[in-house]
PDB file of C-alpha atoms in Angstrom:
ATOM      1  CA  UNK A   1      83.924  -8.877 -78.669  1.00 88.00           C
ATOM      2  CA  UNK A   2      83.901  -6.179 -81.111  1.00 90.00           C
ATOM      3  CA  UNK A   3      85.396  -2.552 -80.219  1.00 93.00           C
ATOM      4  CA  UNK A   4      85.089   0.955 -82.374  1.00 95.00           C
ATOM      5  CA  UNK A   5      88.221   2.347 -82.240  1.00 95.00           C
ATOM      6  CA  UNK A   6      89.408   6.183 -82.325  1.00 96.00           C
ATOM      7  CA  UNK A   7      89.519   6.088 -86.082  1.00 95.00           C
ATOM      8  CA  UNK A   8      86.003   4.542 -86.020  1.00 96.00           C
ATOM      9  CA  UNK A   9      84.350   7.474 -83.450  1.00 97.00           C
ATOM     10  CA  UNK A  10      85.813  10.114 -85.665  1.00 97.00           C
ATOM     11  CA  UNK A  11      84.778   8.332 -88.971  1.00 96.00           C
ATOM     12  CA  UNK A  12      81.320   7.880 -87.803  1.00 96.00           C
ATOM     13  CA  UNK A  13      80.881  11.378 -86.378  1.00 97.00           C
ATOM     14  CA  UNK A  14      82.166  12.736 -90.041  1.00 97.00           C
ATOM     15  CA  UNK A  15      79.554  10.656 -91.763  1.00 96.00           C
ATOM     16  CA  UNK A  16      76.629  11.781 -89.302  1.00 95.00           C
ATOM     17  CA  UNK A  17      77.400  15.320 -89.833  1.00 95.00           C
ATOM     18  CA  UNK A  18      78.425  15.730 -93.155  1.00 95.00           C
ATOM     19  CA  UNK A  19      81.782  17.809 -92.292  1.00 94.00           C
ATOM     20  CA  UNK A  20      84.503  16.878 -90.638  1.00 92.00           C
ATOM     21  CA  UNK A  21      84.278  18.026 -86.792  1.00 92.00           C
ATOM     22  CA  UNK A  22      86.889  19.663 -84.812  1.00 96.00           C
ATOM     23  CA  UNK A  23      87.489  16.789 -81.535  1.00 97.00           C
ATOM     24  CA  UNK A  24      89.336  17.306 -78.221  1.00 97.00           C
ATOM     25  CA  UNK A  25      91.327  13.568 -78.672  1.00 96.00           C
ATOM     26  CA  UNK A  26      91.482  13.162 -75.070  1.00 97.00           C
ATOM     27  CA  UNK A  27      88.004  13.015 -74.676  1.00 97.00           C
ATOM     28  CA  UNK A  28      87.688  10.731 -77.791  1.00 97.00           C
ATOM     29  CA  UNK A  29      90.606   8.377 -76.100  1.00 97.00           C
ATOM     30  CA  UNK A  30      87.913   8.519 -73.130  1.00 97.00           C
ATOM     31  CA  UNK A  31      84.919   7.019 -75.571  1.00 97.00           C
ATOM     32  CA  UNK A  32      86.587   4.654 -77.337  1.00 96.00           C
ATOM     33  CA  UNK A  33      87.750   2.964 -73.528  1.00 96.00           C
ATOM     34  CA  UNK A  34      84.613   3.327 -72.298  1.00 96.00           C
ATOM     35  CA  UNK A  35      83.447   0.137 -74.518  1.00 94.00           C
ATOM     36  CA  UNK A  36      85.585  -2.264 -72.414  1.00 92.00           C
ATOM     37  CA  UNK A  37      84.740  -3.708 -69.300  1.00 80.00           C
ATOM     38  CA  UNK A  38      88.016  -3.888 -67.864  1.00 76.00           C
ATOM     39  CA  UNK A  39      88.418  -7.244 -65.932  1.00 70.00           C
ATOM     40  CA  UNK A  40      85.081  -8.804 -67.181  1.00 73.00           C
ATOM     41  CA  UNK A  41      84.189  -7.956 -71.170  1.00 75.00           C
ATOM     42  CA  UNK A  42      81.464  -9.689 -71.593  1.00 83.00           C
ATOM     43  CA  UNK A  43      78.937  -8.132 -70.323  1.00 91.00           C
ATOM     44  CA  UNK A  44      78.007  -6.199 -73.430  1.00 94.00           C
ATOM     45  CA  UNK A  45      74.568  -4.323 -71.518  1.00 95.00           C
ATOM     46  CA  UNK A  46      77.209  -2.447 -68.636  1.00 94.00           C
ATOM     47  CA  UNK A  47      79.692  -1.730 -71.647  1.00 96.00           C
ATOM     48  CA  UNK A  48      77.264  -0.492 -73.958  1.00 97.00           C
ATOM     49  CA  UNK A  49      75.929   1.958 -71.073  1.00 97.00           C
ATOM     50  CA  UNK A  50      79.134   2.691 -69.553  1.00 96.00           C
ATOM     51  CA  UNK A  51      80.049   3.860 -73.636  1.00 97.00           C
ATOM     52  CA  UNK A  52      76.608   5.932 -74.238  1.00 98.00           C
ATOM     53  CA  UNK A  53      77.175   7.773 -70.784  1.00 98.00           C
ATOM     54  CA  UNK A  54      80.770   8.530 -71.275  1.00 98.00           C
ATOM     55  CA  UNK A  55      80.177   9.849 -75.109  1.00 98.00           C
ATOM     56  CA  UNK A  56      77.305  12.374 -74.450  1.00 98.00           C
ATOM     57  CA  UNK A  57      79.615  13.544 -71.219  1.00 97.00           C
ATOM     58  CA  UNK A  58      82.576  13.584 -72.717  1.00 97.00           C
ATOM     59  CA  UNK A  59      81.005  15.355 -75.612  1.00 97.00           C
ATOM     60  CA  UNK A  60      84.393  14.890 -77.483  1.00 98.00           C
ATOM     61  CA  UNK A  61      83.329  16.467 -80.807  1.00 98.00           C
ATOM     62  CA  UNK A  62      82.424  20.167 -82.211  1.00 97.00           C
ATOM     63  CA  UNK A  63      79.083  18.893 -83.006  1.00 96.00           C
ATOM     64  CA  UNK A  64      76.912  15.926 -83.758  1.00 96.00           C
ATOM     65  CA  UNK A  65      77.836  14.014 -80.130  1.00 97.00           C
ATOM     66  CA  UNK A  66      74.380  12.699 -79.659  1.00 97.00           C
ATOM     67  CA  UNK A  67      73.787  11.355 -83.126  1.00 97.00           C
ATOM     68  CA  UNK A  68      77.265   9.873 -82.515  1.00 97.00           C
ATOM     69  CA  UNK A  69      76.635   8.325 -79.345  1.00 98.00           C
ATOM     70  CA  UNK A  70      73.390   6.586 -80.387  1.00 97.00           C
ATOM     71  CA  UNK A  71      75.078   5.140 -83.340  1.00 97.00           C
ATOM     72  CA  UNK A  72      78.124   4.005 -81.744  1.00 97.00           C
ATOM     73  CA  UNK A  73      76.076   2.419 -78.998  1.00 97.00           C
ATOM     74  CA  UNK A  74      73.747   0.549 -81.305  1.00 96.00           C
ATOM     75  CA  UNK A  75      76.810  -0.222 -83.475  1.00 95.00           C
ATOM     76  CA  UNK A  76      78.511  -1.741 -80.079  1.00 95.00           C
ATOM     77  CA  UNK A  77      75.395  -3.551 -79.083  1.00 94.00           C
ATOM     78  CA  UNK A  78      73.944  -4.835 -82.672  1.00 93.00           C
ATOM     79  CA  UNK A  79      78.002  -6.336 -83.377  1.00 92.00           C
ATOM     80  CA  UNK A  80      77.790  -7.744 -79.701  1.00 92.00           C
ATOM     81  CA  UNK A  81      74.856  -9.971 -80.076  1.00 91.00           C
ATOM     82  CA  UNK A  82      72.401  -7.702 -78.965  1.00 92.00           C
ATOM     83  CA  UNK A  83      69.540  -6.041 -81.178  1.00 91.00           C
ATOM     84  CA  UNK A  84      68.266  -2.494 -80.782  1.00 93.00           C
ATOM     85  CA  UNK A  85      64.860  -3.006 -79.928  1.00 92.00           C
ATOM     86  CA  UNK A  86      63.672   1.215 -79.842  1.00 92.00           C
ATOM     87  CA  UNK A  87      62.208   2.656 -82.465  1.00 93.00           C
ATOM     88  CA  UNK A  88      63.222   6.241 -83.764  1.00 93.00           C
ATOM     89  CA  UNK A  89      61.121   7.809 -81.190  1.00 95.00           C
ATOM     90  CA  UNK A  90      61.950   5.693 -78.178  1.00 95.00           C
ATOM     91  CA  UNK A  91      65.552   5.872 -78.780  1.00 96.00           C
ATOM     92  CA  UNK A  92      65.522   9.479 -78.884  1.00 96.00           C
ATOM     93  CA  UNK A  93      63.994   9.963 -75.526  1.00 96.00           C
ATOM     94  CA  UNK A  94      66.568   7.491 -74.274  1.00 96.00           C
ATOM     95  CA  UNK A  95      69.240   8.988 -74.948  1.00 97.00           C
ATOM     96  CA  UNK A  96      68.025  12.308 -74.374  1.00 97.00           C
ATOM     97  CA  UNK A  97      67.215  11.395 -71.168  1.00 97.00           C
ATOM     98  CA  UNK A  98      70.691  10.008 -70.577  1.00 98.00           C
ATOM     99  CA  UNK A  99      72.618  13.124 -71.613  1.00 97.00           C
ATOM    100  CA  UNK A 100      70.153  15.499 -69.358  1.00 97.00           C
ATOM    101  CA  UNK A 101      71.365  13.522 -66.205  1.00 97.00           C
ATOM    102  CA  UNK A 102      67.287  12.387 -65.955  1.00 97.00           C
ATOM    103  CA  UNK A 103      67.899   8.689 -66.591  1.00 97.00           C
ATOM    104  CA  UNK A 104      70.671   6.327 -65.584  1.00 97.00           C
ATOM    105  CA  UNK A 105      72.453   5.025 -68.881  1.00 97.00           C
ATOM    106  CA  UNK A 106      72.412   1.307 -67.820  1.00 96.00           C
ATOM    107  CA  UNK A 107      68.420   2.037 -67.473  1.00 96.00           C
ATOM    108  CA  UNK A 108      68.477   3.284 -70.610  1.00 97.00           C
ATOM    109  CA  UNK A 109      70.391   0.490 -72.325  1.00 97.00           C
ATOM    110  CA  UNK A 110      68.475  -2.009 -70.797  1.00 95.00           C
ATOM    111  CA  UNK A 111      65.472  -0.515 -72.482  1.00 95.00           C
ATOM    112  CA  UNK A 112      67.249  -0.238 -75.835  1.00 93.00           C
ATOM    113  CA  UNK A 113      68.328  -3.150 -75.957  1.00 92.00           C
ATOM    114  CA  UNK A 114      67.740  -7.035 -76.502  1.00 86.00           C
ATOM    115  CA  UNK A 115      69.836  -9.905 -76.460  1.00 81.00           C
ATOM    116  CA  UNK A 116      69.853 -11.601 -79.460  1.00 81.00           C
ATOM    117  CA  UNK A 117      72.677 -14.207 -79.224  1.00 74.00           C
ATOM    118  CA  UNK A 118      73.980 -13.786 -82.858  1.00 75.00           C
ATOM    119  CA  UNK A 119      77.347 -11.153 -82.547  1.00 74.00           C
ATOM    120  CA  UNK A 120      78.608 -10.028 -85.734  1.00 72.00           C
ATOM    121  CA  UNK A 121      80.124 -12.690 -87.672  1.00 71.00           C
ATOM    122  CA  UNK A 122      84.333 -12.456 -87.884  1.00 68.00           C
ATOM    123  CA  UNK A 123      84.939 -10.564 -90.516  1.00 67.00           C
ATOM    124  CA  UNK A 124      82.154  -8.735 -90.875  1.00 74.00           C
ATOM    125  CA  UNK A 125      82.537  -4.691 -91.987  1.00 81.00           C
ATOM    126  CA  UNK A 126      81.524  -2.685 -89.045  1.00 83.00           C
ATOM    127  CA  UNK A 127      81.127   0.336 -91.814  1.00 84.00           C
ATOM    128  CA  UNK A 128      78.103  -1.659 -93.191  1.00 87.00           C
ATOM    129  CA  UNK A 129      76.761  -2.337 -90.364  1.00 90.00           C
ATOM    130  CA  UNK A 130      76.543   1.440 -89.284  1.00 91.00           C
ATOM    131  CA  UNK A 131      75.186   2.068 -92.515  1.00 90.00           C
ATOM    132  CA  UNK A 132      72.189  -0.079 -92.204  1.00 90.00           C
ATOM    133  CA  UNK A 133      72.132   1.711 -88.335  1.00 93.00           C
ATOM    134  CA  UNK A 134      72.017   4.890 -89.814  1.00 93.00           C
ATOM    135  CA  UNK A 135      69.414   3.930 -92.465  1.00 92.00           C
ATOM    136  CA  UNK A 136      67.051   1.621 -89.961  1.00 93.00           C
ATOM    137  CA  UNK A 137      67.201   4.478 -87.202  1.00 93.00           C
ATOM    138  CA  UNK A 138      67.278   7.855 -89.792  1.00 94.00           C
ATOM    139  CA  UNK A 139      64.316   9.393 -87.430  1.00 94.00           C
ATOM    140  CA  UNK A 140      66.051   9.161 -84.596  1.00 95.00           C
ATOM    141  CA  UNK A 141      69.438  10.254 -85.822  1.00 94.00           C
ATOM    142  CA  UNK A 142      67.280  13.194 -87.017  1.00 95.00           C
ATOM    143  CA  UNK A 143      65.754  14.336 -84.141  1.00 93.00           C
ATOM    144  CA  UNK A 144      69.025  13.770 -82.370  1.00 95.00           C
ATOM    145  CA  UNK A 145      70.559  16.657 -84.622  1.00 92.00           C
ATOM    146  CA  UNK A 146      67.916  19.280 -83.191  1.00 89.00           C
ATOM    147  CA  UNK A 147      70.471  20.967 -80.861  1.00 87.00           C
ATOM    148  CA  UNK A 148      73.684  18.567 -81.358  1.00 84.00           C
TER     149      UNK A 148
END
């Protein structure tokens, strides 16, 4: 399994917004755990949720916590074996819908989401990776900054 740690969260969130965000670190602690399933990690659908509801509660940073969420998520899934299989739009209504309390997040994963059986390889940079995220899903990062 591959994690995002604390470093990660803020690194990505700096990245999204441009600027370096204020962050409450307990909250952040509270994200980053969110990604394991303590007792049973491998079931990468109930992590991935579990991390996308937690991050757009826990709202751990001064702004961008949407565009953050989305990318951490589909960084989570994508290095899990798992493929993002939104587009810009659909993704943004997912995880709008999550973070206005209108859709469960495991709903919303499971409708994000696709097993692909092919996890990121060991070794692999998870800083590429979210690059090519951020590039493949621009629209929906976009539309995800209207109000973050």
């Amino acid at each position: 399994m591959q994690y995002l740690s604390v470093h990660d969260l803020v690194w990505l969130n700096t990245t999204l917004t441009g600027t370096t965000s204020p962050f409450d670190y307990r909250s952040l602690e509270a994200v980053m755990a969110a990604q394991y399933g303590y007792g049973d990690s491998r079931n990468v659908p109930a992590q991935a949720a579990e991390l996308l509801a937690t991050a757009l509660r826990e709202r751990p940073f001064a702004s961008g916590n949407a565009r953050t969420a989305f990318v951490c998520v589909a960084t989570f899934l994508i290095a899990n074996g798992h493929a993002v299989a939104a587009n810009d739009e659909q993704a943004t209504v997912l995880v709008r819908a999550v973070e206005s309390g209108e859709m469960d997040a495991r709903v919303a994963i499971d409708r994000l989401s696709a097993a692909t059986g092919a996890p990121l390889s060991p070794g692999a940079d998870l800083r590429q990776l979210v690059g090519r995220i951020i590039m493949e899903f621009s629209g929906a990062i976009a539309r995800l900054s209207e109000g973050d």
